[in-house]
Short mmCIF file of C-alpha atoms and ligand atoms in Angstrom, two decimals:
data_model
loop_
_atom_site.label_atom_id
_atom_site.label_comp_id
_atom_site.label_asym_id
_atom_site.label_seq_id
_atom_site.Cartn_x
_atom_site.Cartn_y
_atom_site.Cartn_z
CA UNK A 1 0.26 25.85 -34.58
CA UNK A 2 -1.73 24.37 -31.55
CA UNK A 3 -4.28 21.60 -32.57
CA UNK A 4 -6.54 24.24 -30.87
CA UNK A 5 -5.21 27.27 -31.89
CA UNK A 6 -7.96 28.27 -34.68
CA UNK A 7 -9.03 31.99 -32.57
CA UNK A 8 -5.32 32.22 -31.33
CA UNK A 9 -3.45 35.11 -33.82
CA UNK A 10 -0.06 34.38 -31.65
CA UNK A 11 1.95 31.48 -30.47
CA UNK A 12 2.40 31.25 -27.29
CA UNK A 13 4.97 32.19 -25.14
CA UNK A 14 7.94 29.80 -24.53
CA UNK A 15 7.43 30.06 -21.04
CA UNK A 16 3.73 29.41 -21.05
CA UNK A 17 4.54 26.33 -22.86
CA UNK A 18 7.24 25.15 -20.31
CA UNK A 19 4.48 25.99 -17.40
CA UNK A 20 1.18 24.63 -19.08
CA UNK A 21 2.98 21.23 -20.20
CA UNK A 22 2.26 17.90 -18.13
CA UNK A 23 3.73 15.95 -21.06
CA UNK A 24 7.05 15.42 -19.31
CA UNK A 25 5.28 13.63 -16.62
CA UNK A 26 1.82 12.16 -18.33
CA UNK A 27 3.59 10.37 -20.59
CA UNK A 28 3.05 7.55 -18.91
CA UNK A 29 -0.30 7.40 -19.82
CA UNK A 30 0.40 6.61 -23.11
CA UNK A 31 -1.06 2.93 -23.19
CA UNK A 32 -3.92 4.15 -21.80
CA UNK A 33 -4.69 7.18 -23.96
CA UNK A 34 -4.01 5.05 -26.61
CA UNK A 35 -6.53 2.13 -25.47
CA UNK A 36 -9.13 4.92 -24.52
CA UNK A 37 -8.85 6.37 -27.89
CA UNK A 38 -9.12 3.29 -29.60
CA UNK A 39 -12.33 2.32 -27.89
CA UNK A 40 -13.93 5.76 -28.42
CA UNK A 41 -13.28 5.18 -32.37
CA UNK A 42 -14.30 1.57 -32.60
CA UNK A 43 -17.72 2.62 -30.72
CA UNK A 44 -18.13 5.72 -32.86
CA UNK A 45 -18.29 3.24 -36.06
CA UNK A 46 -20.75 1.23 -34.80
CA UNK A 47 -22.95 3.99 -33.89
CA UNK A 48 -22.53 5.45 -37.67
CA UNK A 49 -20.43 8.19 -36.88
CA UNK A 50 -17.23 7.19 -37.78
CA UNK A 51 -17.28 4.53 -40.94
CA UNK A 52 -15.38 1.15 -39.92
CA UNK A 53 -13.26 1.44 -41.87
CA UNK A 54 -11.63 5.23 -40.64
CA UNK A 55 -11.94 3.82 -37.26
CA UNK A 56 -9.70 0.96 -38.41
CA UNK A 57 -7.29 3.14 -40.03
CA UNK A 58 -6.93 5.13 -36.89
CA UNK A 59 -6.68 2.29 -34.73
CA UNK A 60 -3.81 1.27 -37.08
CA UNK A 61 -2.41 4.89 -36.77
CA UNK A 62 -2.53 4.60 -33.02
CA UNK A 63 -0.82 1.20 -32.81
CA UNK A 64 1.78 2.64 -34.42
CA UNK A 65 2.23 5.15 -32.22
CA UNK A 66 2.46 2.61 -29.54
CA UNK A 67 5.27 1.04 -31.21
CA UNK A 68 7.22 4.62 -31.75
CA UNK A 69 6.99 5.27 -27.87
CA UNK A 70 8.01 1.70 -27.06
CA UNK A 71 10.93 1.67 -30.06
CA UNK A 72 11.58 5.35 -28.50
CA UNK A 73 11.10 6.53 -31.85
CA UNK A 74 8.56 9.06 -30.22
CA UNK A 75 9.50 12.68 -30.37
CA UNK A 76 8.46 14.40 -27.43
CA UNK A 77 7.69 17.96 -27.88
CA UNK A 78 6.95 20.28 -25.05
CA UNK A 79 4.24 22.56 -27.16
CA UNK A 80 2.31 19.42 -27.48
CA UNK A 81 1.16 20.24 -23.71
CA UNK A 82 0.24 16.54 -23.28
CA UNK A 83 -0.08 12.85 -24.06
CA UNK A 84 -3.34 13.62 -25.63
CA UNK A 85 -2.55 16.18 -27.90
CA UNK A 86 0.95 14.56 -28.76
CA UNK A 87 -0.70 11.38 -30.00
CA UNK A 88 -3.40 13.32 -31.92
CA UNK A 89 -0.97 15.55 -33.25
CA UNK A 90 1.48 12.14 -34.91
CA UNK A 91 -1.92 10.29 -35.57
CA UNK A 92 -2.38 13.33 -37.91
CA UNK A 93 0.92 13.73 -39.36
CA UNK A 94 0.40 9.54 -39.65
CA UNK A 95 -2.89 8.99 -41.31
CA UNK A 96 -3.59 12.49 -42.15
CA UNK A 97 -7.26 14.26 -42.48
CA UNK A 98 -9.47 11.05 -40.90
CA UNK A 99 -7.15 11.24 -37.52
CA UNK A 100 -8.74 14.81 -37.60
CA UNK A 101 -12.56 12.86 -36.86
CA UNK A 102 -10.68 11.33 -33.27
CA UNK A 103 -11.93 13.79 -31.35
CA UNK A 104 -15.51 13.63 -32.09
CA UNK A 105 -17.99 13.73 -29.13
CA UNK A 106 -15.25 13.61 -26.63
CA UNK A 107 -12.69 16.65 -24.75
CA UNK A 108 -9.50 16.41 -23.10
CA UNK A 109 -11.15 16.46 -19.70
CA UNK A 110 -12.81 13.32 -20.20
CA UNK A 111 -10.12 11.72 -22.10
CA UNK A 112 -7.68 12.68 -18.96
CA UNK A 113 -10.26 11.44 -16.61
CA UNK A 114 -10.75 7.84 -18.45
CA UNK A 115 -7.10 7.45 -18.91
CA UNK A 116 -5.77 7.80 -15.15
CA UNK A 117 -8.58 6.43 -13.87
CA UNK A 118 -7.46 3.25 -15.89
CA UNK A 119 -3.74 3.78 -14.89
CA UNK A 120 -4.69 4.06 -11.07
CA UNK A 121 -6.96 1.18 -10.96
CA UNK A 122 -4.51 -1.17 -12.70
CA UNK A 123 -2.04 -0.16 -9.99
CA UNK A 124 -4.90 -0.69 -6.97
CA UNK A 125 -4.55 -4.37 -8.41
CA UNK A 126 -0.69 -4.49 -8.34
CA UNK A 127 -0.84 -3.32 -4.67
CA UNK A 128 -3.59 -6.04 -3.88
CA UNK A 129 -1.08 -8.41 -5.66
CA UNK A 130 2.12 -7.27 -3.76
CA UNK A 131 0.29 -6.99 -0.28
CA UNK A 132 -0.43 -10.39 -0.11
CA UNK A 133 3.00 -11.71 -1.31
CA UNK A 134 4.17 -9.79 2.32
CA UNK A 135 0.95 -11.25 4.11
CA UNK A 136 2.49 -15.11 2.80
CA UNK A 137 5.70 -14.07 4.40
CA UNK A 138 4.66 -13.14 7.63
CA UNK A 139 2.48 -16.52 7.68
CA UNK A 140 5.46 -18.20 6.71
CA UNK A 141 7.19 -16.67 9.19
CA UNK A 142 4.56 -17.09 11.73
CA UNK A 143 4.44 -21.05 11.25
CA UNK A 144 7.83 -21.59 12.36
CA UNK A 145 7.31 -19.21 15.37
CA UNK A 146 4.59 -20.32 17.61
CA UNK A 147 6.59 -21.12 20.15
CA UNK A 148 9.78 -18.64 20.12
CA UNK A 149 9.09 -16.17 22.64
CA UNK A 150 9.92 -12.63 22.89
CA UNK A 151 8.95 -9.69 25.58
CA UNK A 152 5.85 -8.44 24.44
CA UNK A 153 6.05 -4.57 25.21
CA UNK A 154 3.63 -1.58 25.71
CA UNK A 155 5.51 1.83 26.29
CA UNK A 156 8.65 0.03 24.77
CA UNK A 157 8.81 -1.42 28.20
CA UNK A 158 8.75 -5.49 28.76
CA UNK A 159 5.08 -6.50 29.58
CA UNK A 160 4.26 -9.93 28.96
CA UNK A 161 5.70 -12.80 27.27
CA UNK A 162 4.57 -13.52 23.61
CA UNK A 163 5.53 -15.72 20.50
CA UNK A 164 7.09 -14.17 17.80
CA UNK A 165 4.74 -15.64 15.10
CA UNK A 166 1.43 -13.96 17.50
CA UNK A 167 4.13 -10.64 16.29
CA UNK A 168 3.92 -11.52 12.76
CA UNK A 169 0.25 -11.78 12.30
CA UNK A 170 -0.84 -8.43 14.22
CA UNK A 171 1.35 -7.26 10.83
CA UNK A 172 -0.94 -9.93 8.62
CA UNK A 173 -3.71 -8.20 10.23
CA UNK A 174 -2.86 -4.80 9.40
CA UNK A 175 -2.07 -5.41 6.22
CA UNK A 176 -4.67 -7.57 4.89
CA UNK A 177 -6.85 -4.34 5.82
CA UNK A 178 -4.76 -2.54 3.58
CA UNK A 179 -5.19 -5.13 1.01
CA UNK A 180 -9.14 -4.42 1.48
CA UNK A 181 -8.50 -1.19 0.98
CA UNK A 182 -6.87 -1.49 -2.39
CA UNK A 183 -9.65 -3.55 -3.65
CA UNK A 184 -12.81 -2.18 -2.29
CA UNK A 185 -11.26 1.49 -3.92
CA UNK A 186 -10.91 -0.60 -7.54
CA UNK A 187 -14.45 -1.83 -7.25
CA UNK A 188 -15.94 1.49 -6.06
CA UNK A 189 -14.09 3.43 -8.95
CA UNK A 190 -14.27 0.78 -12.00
CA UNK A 191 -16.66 3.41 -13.79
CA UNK A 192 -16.56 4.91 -16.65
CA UNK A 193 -16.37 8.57 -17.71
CA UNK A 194 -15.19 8.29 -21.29
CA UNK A 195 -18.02 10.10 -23.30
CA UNK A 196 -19.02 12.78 -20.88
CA UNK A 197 -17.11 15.24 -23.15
CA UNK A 198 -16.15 18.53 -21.90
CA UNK A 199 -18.96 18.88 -19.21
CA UNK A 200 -22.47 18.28 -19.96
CA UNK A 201 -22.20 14.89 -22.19
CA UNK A 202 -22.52 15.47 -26.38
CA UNK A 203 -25.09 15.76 -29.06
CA UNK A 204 -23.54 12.82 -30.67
CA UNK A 205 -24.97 9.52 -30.59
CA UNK A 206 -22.39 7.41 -29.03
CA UNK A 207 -22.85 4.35 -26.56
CA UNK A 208 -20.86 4.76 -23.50
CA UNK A 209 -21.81 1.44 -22.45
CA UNK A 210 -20.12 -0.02 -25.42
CA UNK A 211 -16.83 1.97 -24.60
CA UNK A 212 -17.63 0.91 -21.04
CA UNK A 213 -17.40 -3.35 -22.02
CA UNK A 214 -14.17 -2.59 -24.14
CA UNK A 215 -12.12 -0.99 -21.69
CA UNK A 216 -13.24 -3.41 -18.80
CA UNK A 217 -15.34 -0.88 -16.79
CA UNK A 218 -17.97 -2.44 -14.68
CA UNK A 219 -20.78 0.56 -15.62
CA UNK A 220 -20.72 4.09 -17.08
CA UNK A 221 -20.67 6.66 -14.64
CA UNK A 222 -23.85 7.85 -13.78
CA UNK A 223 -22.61 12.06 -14.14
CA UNK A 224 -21.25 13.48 -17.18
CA UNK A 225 -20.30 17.23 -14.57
CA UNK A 226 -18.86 15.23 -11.67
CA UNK A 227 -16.70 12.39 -13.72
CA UNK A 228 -14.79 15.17 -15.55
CA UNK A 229 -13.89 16.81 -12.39
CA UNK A 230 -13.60 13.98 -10.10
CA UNK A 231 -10.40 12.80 -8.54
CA UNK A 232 -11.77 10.45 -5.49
CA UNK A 233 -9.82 7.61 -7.61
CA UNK A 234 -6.66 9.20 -7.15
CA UNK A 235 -6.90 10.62 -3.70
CA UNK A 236 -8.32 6.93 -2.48
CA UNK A 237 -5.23 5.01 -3.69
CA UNK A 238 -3.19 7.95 -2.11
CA UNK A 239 -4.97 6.97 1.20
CA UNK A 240 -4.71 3.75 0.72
CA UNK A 241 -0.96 4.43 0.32
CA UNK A 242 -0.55 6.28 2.77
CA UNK A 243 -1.83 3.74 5.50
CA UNK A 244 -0.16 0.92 3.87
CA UNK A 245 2.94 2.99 4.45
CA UNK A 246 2.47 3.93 7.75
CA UNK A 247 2.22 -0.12 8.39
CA UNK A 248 4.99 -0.50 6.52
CA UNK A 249 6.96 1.90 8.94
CA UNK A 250 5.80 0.61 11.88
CA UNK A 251 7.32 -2.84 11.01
CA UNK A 252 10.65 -1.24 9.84
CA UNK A 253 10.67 1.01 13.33
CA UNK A 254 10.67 -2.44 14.68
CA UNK A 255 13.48 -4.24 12.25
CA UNK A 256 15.53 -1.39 13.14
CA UNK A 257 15.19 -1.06 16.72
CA UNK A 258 15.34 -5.47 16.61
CA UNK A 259 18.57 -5.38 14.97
CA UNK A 260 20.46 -2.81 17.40
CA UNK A 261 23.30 -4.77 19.19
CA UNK A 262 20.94 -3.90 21.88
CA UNK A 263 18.49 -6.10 21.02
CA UNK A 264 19.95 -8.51 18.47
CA UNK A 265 16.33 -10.08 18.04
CA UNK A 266 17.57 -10.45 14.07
CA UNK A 267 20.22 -9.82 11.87
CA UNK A 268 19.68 -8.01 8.80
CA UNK A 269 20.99 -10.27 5.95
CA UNK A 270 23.95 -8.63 3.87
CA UNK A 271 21.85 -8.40 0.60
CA UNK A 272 19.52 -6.16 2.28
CA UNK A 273 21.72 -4.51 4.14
CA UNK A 274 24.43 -1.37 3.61
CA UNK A 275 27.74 -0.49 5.11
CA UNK A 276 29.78 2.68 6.30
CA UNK A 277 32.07 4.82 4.25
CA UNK A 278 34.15 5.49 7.42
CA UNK A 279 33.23 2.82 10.05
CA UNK A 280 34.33 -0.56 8.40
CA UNK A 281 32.44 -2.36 11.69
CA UNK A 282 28.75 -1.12 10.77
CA UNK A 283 26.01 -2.46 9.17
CA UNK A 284 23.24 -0.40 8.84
CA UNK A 285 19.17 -1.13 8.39
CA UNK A 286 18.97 1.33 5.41
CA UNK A 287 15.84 -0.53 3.65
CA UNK A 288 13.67 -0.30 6.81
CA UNK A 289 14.70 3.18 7.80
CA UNK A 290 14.17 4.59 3.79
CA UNK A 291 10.68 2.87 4.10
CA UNK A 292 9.99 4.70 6.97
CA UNK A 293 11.86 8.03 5.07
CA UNK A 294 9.47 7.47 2.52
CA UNK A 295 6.51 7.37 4.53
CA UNK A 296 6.68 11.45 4.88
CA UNK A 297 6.22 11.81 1.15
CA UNK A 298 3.21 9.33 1.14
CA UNK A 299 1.48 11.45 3.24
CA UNK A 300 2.58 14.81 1.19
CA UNK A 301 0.81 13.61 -1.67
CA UNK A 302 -1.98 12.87 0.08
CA UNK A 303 -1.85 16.23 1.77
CA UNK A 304 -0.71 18.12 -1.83
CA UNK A 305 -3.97 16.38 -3.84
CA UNK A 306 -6.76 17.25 -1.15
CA UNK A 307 -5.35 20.64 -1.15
CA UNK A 308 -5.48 21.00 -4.81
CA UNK A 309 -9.07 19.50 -4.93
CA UNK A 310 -10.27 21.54 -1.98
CA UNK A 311 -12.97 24.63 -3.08
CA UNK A 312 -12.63 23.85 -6.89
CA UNK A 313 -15.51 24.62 -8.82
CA UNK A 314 -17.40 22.27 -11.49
CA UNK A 315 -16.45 20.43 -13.20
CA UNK A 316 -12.56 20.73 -14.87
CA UNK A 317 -10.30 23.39 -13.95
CA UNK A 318 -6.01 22.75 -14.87
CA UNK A 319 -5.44 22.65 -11.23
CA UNK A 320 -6.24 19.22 -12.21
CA UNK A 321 -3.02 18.33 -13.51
CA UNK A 322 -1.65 18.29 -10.83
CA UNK A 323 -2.80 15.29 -9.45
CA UNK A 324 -0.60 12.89 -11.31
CA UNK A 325 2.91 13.38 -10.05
CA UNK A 326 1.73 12.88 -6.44
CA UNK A 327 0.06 9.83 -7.45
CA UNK A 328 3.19 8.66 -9.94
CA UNK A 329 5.21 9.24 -6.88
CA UNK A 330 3.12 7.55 -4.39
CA UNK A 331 2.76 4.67 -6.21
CA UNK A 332 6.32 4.30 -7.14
CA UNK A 333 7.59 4.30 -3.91
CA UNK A 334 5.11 2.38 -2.04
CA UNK A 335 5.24 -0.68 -4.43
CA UNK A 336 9.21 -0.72 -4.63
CA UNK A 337 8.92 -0.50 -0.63
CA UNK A 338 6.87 -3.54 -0.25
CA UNK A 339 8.66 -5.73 -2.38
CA UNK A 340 11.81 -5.14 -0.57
CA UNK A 341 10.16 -5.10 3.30
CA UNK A 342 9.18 -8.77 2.09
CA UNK A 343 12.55 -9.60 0.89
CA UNK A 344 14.18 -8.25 4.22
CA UNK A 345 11.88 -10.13 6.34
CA UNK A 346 11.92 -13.17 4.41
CA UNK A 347 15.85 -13.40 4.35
CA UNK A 348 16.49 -12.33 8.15
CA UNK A 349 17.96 -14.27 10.44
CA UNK A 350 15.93 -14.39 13.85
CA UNK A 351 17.70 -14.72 16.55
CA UNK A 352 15.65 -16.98 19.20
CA UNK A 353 18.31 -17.04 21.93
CA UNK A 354 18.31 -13.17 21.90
CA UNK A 355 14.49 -12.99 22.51
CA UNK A 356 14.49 -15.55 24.95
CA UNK A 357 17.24 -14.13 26.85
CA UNK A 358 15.23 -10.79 26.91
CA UNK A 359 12.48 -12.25 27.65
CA UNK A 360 14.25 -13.38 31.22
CA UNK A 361 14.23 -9.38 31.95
CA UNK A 362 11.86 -7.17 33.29
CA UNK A 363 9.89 -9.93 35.40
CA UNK A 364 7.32 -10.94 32.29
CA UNK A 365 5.06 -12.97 34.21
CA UNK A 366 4.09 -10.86 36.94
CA UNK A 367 0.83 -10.47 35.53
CA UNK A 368 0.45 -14.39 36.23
CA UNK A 369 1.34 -14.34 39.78
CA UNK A 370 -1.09 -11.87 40.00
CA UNK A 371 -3.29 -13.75 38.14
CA UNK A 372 -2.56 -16.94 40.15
CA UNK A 373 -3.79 -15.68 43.54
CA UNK A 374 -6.84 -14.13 41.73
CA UNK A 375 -7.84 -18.00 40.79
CA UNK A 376 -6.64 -18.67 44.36
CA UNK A 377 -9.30 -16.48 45.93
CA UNK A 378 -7.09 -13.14 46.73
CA UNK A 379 -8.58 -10.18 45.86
CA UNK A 380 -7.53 -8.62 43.00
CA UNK A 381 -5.34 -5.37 44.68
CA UNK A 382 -3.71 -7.88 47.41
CA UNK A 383 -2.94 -10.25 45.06
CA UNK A 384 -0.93 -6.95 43.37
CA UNK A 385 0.74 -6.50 46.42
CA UNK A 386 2.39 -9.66 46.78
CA UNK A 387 3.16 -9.98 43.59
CA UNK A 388 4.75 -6.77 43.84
CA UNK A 389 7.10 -8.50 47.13
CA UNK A 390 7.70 -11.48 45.08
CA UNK A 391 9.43 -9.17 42.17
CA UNK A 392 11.48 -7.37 44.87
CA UNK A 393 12.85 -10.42 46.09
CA UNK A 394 13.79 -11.36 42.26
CA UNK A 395 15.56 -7.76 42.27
CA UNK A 396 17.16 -8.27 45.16
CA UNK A 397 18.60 -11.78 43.95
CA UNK A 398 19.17 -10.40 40.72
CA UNK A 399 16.97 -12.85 39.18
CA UNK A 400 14.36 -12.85 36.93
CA UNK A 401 11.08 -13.76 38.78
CA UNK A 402 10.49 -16.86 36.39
CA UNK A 403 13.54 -18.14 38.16
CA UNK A 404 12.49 -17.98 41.61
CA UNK A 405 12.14 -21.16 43.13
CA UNK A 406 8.60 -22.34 44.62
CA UNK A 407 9.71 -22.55 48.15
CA UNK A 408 10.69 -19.02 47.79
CA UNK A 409 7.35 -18.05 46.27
CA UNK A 410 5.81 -20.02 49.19
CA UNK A 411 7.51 -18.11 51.57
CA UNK A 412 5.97 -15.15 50.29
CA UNK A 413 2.18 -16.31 50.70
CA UNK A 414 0.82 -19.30 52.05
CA UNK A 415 -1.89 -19.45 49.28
CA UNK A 416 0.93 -20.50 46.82
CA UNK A 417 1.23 -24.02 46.52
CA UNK A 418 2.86 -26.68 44.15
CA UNK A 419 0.61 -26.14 40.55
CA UNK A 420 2.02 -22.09 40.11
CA UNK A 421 4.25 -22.36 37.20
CA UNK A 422 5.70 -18.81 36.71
CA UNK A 423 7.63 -19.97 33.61
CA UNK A 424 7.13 -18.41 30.39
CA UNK A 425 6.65 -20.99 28.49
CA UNK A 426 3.49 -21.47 30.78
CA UNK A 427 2.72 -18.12 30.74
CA UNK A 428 2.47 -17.49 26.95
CA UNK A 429 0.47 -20.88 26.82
CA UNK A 430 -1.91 -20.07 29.14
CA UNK A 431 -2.95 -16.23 27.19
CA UNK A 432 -5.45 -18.69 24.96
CA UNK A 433 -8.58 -16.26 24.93
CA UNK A 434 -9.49 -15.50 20.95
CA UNK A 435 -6.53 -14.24 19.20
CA UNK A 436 -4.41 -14.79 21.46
CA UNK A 437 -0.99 -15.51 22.01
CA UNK A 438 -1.15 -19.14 23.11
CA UNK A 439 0.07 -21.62 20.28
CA UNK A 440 -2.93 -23.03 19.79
CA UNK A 441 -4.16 -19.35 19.24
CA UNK A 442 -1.93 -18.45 16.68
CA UNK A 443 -2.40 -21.69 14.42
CA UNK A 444 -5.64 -20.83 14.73
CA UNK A 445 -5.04 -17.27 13.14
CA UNK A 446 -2.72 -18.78 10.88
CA UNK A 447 -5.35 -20.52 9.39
CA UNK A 448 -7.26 -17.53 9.08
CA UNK A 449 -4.53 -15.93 6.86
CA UNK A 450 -4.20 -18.60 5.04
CA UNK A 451 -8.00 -18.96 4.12
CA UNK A 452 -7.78 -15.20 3.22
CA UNK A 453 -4.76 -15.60 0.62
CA UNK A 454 -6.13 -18.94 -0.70
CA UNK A 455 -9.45 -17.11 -1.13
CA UNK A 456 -8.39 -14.29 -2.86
CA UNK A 457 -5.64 -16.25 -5.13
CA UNK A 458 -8.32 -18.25 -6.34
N1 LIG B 1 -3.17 17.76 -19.34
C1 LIG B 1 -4.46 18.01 -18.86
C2 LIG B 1 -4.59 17.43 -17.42
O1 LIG B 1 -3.80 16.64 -17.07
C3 LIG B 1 -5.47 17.36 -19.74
C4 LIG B 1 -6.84 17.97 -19.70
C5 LIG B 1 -6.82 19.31 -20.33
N2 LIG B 1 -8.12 19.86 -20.44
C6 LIG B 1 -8.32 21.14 -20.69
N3 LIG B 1 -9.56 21.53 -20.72
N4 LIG B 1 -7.35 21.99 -20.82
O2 LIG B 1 -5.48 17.79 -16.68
#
């Protein structure tokens, strides 16, 4: 018999039970339904509706409980429908008719909502935690690469010269928004919705502020109808996933297109790399391209949970369950992806010499030619022009236009004289407008970072 099956003169069908059931998959609530449930009894004893002492021997019932799941002692039973009514069900069978008083000014739908509203905010914080272990490494990275340069491209095409650490930190940047993200979606969510019952809030005298302190809520929420129905918790750390994800991708895009023997900008290290079952030669970028694999499914959730929310009516409707395997998905795969994007970066090998040599393609410092005769007085389009002779003399030389010499510059225009320096070296140096790519730049936003992650360790 169901714990709610008092007007129900049949069981129910075998298939009903397979379809209705989110116990396979809400299991992992468990700590939290328990810890919910716990707080909901210790507050109904101090308001006089429990005794202390029932509340104590259900606390002790649901410890218990705790233990069995842990020990895997648990047994799982599909008719149960869910964590809730599984736990209810043993703390019965435990502690017999006083685990019967449990459910006493509260309903599944607020029980549900209290419970993965807890399990998605403690994850918010695990994100915030692992987002700025990959913000260190970039920094890290960064420090030792203000002065390594590589083609900075638009289009994919060589534009102008950079440093590899300015690279770095336009990912620091991105995802220390992420990291934002994650905890401005903890803060607006810490609420509490335990004790808004089934819709419209209970009869009972209980003190949802009470429940509120013991579970580490900032306030109640303020709407019994809306927190029963509302998912906004779920679907924000979805987002939040989501666009961590696509950052994520776009740096993996990047390792893999770096590593080509094209490029050779780094080299994988073996740990984080995998082999060929038929080519023996190949070593292949399978973390960054399975982090941008698992992008797509980021954004299904996303996609799958707005759908499901979209048009229902107030307040709780079982479309509901099914937010929690997007979100159990989501979450799994975005915080297994980050921890292993910062172990690939951080045990890469970069490969200076490549970048530099790359660098010498593609004529980087046009733009300061350009740039030159501008200072000099030329109008802008002219001073386009010549630059534009000056790089078909480097094609037709074969050189790189850094490598023409300054009698052959001068040659080209009078107005060039001894102080151009069309290295790139200079080049990079000279870009020193804010946040920029000029050393001096760069330790600059290195500092930055590192004020952020000291801040928010502390
Ligand atoms: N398993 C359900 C869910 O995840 C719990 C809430 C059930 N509430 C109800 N009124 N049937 O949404």
């Amino acid at each position: 018999m169901k714990l709610w099956g008092g007007r129900f003169s049949k069981a129910t069908a075998k298939i009903l039970d397979e379809f209705n059931a989110s116990i396979p998959f809400d299991k992992e609530l468990y700590i939290e339904d328990i810890e919910g449930s716990i707080a909901h009894s210790q507050m109904l004893a101090k308001q006089g509706i429990l005794t202390q002492k029932e509340a104590d021997k259900i606390k002790e019932g649901l410890l218990k409980i705790k233990d069995e799941i842990e020990k895997g002692e648990f047994v799982w039973d599909l008719s149960d429908e869910d964590i809730h009514m599984a736990i209810e069900k043993r703390l019965i069978e435990l502690i017999g008719d006083i685990g019967k008083k449990l459910h006493t000014a509260r309903s599944r739908n607020d029980q549900v909502a209290v419970d993965f509203r807890r399990w998605v905010l403690k994850r918010n914080k695990e994100f915030m935690a692992k987002i700025k272990e990959l913000i260190e490494v970039f920094v890290d990275i960064a420090k030792e690469h203000t002065d390594t340069i590589l083609p900075g491209m638009t289009h994919l095409q060589h534009a102008q010269p950079i440093s590899f650490g300015y690279h770095m930190l336009a990912y620091a940047s991105m995802f220390k928004r992420d990291y934002e993200r994650f905890k401005e979606s903890y803060k607006r969510n810490n609420k509490n919705p335990l004790g808004c019952a089934a819709l419209a809030g209970t009869p009972h005298n209980i003190d949802r502020f009470e429940t509120t302190k013991a579970l580490g809520f900032d306030e109640p929420t303020i709407n019994c109808l809306d927190s029963v129905s509302d998912r906004d918790f779920a679907l924000e750390i979805l987002f939040n996933i989501s666009m961590l994800m696509m950052h994520a991708s776009r740096i993996s895009e990047e390792l893999i297109i770096w590593s080509t023997s094209e490029f050779s900008f780094i080299t994988l290290s073996d740990e984080y790399s995998t082999g060929s079952s038929i080519m023996p030669q190949k070593k292949n970028p399978d973390v960054p391209e399975l982090i941008r694999g698992k992008t797509g499914r980021a954004y299904g959730n996303l996609i799958a949970l707005l759908t499901v929310m979209k048009g229902l009516p107030l307040a709780y409707n079982k479309d509901t369950q099914e937010d929690k395997e997007p979100v159990f998905d989501s979450v799994k795969n975005a915080l297994i992806s980050i921890e292993i994007l910062k172990e690939t970066l951080k045990t890469m090998k970069i490969n200076k010499e490549k970048m530099y040599e790359a660098s010498k393609k593609g004529h980087l410092t046009a733009t300061d030619l350009a740039d030159y005769l501008v200072k000099k007085g030329v109008p802008f389009r002219e001073a386009h022009h010549i630059t534009g002779r000056a790089v078909a003399l480097a094609e037709k030389k074969g050189v790189d236009l850094s490598d023409l010499s300054l009698d052959e510059l001068k040659n080209i225009d009078k107005r060039i004289s001894d102080d151009l320096d069309l290295s790139l070296e200079n080049s990079m140096k000279s870009r020193k407008s804010y946040g920029a790519t000029a050393p001096e730049r760069v330790k600059e936003q290195i500092k930055y970072f590192e004020k952020f992650l000291k801040e928010e360790n502390d």
